[in-house]
Coordinates of C-alpha atoms in Angstrom, one line a residue:
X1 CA 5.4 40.3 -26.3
X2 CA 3.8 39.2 -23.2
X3 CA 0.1 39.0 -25.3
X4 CA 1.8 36.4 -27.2
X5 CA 3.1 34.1 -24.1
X6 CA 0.4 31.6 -23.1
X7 CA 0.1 29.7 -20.0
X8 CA -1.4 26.4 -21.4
X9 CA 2.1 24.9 -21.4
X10 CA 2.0 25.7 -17.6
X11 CA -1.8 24.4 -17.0
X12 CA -1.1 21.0 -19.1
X13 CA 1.5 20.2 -16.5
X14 CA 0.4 21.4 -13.6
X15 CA -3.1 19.5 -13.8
X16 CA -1.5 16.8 -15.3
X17 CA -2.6 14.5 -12.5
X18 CA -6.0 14.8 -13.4
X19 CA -5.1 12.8 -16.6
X20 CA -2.9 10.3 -14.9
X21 CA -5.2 9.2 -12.5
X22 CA -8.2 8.8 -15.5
X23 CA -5.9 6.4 -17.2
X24 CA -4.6 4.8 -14.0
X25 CA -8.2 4.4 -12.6
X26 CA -8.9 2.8 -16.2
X27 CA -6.6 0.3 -15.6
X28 CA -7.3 -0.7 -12.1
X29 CA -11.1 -1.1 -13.6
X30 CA -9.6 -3.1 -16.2
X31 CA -11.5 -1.0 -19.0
X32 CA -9.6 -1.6 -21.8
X33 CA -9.2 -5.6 -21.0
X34 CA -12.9 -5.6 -20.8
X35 CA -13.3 -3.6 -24.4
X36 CA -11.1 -6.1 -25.9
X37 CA -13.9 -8.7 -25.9
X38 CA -15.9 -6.0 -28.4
X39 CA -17.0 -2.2 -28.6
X40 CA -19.6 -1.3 -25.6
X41 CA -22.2 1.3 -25.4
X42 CA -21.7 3.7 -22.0
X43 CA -24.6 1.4 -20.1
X44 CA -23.0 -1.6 -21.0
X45 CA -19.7 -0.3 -19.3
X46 CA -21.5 1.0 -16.5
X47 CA -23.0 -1.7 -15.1
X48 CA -19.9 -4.2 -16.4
X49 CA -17.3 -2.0 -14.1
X50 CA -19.7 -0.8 -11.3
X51 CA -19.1 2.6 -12.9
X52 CA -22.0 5.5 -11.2
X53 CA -24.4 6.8 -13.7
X54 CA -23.1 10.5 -12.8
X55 CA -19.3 9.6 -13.6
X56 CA -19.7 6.7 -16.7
X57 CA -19.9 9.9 -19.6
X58 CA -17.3 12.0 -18.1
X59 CA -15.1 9.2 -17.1
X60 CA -15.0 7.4 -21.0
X61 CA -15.4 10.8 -22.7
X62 CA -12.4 12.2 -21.2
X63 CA -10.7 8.9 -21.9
X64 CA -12.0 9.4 -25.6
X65 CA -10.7 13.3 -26.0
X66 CA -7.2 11.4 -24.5
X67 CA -6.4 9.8 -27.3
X68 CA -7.3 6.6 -25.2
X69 CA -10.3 5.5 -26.5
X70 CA -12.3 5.6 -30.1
X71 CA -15.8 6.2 -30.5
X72 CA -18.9 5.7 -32.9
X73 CA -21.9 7.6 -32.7
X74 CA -23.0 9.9 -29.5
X75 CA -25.1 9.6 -26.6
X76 CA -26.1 6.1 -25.3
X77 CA -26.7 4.2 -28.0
X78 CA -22.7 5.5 -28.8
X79 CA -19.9 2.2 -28.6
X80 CA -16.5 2.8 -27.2
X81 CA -13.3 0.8 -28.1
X82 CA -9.8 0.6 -27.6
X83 CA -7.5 2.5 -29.9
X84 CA -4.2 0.2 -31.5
X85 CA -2.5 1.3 -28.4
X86 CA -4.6 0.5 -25.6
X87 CA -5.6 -3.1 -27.2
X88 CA -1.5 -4.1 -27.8
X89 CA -0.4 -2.7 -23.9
X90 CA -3.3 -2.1 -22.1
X91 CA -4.9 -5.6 -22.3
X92 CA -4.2 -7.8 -20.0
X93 CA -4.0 -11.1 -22.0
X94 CA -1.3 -9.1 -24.7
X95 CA 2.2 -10.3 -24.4
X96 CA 3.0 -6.9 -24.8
X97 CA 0.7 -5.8 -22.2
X98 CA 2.5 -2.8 -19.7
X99 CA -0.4 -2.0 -17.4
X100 CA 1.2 -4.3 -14.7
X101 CA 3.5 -1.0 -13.8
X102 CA 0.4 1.6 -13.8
X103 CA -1.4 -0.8 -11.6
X104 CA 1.7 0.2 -9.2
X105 CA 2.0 3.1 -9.9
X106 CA -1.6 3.4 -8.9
X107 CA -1.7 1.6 -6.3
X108 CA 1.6 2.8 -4.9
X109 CA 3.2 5.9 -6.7
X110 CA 0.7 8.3 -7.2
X111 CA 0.2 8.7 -3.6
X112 CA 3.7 8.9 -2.6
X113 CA 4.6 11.4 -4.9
X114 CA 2.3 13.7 -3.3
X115 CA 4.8 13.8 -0.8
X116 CA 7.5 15.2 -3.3
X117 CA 8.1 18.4 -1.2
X118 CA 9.2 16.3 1.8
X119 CA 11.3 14.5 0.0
X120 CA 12.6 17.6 -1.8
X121 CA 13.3 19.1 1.8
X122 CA 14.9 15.7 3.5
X123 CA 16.6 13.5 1.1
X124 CA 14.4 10.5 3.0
X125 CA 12.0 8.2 1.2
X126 CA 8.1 8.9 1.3
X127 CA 7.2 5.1 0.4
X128 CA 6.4 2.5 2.9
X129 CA 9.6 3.6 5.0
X130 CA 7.8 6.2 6.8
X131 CA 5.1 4.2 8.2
X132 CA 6.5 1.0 8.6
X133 CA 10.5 1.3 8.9
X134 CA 11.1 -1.3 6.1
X135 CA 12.2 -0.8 2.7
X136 CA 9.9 -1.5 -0.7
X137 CA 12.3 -4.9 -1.0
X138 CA 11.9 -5.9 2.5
X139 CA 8.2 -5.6 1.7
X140 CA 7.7 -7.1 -1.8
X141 CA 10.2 -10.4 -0.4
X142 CA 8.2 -11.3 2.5
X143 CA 5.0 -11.7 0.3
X144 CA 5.7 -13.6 -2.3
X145 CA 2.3 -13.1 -4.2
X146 CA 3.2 -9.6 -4.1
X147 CA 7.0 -10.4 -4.9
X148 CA 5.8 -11.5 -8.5
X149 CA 3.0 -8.6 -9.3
X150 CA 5.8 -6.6 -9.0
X151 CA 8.1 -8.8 -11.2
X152 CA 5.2 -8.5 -14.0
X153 CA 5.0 -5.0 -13.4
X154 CA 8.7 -4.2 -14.1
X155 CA 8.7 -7.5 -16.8
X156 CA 5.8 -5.1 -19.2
X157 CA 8.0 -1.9 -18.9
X158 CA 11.2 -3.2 -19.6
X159 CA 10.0 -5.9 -22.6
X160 CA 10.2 -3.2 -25.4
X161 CA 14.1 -2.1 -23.7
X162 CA 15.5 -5.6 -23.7
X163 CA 13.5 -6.4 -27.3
X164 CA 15.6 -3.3 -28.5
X165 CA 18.4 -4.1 -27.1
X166 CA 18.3 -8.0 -28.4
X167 CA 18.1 -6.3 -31.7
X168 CA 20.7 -3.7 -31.5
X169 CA 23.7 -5.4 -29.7
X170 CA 26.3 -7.2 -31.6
X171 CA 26.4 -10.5 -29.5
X172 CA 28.4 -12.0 -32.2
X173 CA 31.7 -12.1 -30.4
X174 CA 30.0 -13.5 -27.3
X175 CA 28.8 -17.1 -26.1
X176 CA 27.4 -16.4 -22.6
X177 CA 25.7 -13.8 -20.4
X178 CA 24.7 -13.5 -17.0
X179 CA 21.2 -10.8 -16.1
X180 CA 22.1 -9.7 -12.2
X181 CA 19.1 -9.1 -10.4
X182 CA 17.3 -11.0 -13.6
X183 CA 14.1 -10.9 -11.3
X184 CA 11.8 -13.2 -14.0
X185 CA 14.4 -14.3 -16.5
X186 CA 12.6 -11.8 -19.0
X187 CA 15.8 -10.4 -20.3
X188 CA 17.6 -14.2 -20.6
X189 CA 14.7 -15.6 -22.3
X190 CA 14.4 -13.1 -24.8
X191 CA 18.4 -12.6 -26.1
X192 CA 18.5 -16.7 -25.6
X193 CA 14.9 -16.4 -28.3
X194 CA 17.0 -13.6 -30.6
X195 CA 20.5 -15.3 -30.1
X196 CA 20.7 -19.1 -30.6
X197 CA 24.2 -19.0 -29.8
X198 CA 23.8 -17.6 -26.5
X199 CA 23.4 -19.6 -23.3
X200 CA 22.2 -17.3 -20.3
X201 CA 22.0 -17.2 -16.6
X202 CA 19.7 -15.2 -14.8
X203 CA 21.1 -14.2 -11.1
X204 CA 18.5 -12.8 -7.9
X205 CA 17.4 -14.1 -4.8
X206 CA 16.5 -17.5 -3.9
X207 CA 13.1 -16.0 -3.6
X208 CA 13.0 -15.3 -6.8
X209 CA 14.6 -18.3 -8.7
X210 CA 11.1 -20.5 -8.5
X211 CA 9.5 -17.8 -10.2
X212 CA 12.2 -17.4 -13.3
X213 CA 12.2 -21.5 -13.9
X214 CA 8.7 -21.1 -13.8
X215 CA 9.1 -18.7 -17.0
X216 CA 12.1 -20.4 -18.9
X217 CA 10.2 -23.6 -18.5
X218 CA 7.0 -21.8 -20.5
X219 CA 9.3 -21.0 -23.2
X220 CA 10.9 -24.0 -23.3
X221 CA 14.7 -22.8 -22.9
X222 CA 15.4 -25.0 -19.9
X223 CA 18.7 -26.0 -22.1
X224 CA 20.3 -22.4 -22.5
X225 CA 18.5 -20.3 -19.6
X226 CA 19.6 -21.3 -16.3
X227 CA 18.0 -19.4 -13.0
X228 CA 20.8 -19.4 -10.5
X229 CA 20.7 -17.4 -6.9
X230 CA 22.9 -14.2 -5.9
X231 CA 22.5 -11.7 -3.4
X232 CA 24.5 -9.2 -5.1
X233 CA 25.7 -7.2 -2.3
X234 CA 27.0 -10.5 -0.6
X235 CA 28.3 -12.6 -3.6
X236 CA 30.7 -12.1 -6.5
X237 CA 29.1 -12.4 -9.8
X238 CA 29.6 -15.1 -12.3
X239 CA 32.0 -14.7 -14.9
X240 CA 30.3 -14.5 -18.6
X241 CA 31.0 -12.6 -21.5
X242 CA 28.1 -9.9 -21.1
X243 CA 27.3 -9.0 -17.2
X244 CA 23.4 -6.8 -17.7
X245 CA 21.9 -5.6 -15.1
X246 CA 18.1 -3.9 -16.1
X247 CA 16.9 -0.8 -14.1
X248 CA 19.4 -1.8 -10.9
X249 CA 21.9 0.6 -10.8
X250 CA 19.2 3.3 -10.2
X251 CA 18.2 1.7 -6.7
X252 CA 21.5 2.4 -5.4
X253 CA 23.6 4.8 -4.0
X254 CA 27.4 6.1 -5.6
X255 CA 29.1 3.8 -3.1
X256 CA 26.8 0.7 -4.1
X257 CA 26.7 1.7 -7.8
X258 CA 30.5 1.8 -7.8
X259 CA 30.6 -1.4 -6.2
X260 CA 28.6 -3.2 -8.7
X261 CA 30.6 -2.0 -11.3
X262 CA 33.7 -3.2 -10.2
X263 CA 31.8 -6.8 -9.5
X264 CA 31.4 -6.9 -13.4
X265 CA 34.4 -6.1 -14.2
X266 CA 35.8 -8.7 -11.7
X267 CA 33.5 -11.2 -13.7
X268 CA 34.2 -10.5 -17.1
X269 CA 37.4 -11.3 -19.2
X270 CA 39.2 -9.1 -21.6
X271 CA 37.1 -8.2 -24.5
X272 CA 33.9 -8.5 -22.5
X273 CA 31.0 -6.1 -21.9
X274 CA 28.8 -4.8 -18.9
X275 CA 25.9 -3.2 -19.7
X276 CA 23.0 -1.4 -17.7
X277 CA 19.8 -0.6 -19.1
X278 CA 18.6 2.3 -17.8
X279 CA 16.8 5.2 -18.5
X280 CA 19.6 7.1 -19.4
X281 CA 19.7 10.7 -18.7
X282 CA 21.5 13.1 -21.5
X283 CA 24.4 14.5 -20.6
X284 CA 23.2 18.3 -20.4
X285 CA 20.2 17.3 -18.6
X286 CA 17.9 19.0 -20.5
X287 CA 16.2 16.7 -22.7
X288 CA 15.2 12.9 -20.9
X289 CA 12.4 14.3 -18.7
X290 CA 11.4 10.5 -18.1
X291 CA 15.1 9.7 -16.8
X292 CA 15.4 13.4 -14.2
X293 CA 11.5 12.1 -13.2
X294 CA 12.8 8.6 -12.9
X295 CA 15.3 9.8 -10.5
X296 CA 12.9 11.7 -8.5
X297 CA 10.9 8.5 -8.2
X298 CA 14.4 7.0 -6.6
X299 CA 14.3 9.5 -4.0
X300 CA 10.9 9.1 -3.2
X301 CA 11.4 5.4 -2.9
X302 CA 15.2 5.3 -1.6
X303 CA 16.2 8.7 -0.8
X304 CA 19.8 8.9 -2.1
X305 CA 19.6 6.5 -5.1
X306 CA 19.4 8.3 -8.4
X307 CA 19.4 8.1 -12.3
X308 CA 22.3 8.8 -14.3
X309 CA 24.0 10.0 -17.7
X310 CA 26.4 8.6 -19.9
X311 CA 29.1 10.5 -19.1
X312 CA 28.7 9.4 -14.8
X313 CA 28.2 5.8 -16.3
X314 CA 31.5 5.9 -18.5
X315 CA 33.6 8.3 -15.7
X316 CA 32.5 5.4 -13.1
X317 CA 33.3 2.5 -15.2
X318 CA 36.6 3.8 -16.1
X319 CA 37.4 4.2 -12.9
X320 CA 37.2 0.5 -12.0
X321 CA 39.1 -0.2 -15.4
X322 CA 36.9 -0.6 -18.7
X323 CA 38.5 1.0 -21.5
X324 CA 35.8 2.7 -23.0
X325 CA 32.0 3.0 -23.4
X326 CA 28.9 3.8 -24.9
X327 CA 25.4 4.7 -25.2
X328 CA 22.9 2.5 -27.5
X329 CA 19.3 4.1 -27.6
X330 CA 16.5 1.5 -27.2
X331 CA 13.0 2.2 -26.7
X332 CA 11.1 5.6 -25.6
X333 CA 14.2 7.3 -23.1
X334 CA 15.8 4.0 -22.2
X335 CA 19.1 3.1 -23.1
X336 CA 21.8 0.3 -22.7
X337 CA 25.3 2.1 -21.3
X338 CA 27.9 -0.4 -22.5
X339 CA 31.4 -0.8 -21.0
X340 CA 33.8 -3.0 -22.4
X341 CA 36.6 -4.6 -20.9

């Protein structure tokens, strides 16, 4: 029995950084933005990205043996390009393009979570907290620069969720929405592009709100997307007939995630819906990987916020007085809980 038990399962994960940080360090080189102008030959690359003639082989063979990159030919007269996947989301001038969140996970994440343990250990976050006393928001609002790198970043992650979720609701029986903590408008824009009948308001900060008219403006849906300012710990929400809220809950403690729930209900009127795309975690907790991870990622950057499953998300919202819910799958191990009023 044990001749037939192999550890590779084991050494896949455990050196699982090693890939991670080859396709992370491809995209802070912009690699795959630079391939889209044509295939390259390993000096061409080299000298383009600054790459050292020791690394360049190793670096965009690796990538190749990935599944991240094609090839034709060997040696250097060889020409690398990217593969479906990398040209659609890892080019920067895509519209579907999703490297904005590995650039921060880069920049940011990979380095905190080598500070898992502690976190394990304490409960505390291992971000910026521990250096500088402030919070990841405190940081990203005061720089506004930063404020919308970060807004991208989220935007190309979530763009496949709300697209699925555009598609899959039934907004038939509904006229308006309001997106809390709508950051960019990126969820408004694109059920207002889906739904014709639907006018939409997309709630944050004032910081944020130049930002989102910026975007509704390039699309042209002045006339049904409106950017409007909330702090939602401080303010009630707006009433609509759909209250959303896209990868919020998460940040937040019980207590706060409680709270916001019972704001939507507030909001809404009989028949209406509240829903929180998230990545929801399966009830059993055995099978969402990305969701439990996700929720580690919360205590690195929070400490007590976490990720959730449908059952929390349905027990919480009948609690404050929906009458029932449910889970609609989107895209990858997101989902949109729904509660209805």
């Amino acid at each position: 029995m044990a001749d037939e038990i192999s550890p590779d399962h084991i050494l896949q994960i455990g050196f699982g950084f090693w890939a991670s940080k080859a396709l992370l360090s491809a995209v802070e080189l912009a690699l795959f933005t630079h391939l889209s102008k044509g295939p390259q030959t390993g000096p061409q690359l080299e000298a383009a990205l600054g790459l050292h003639p020791r690394s360049t082989y190793d670096f965009l063979d690796t990538l190749l043996a990935l599944g991240l990159l094609e090839r034709n030919g060997t040696g250097q007269s060889a020409e690398y390009m990217n593969t479906p996947s990398t040209a659609l989301f890892l080019v920067k001038t895509s519209p579907q393009y999703i490297g904005g969140i590995l650039e921060m996970a880069n920049a940011r994440l990979y380095r905190f979570w080598a500070d898992l343990t502690p976190a394990l250990k304490t409960g505390l976050p291992q971000n910026e907290m521990k250096t500088t006393g402030k919070s990841m928001f405190e940081a990203l609002y005061a720089d506004p620069a930063r404020l919308e790198q970060f807004m991208d970043a989220m935007g190309g992650i979530s763009m496949g969720n709300f697209m699925a979720f555009a598609e899959k609701f039934d907004f038939s029986r509904y006229t308006n929405l309001a997106d809390i903590g709508g950051a960019t408008g990126q969820l408004s824009t694109i059920i207002a592009a889906h739904h014709p009948h639907m006018r939409c308001r997309t709630c944050d900060l004032a910081e944020v709100q130049p930002i989102a008219e910026r975007r509704i403006r390039a699309q042209n849906l002045q006339g049904r997307v409106t950017a409007d300012t909330l702090d939602f710990f401080a303010d009630e929400f707006p009433r609509a007939d759909i209250i959303t809220m896209g990868m919020i809950l998460h940040d937040w403690n019980l207590v706060d995630k409680k709270m916001l729930i019972a704001k939507a209900y507030r909001a809404l009127p009989p028949g209406g819906a509240f829903v929180a795309i998230e990545n929801i975690i399966d009830d059993e907790r055995r099978q969402n990987a990305f969701g439990l991870m996700m929720s580690l990622n919360m205590l690195i950057e929070f400490g007590e916020a976490f990720d959730f499953t449908g059952a929390q998300f349905s027990e919480w919202c009948r609690e404050a007085g929906f009458s029932r819910c449910e889970i609609i799958p989107l895209a990858g191990p997101a989902s949109a809980a729904v509660a209805y009023k």
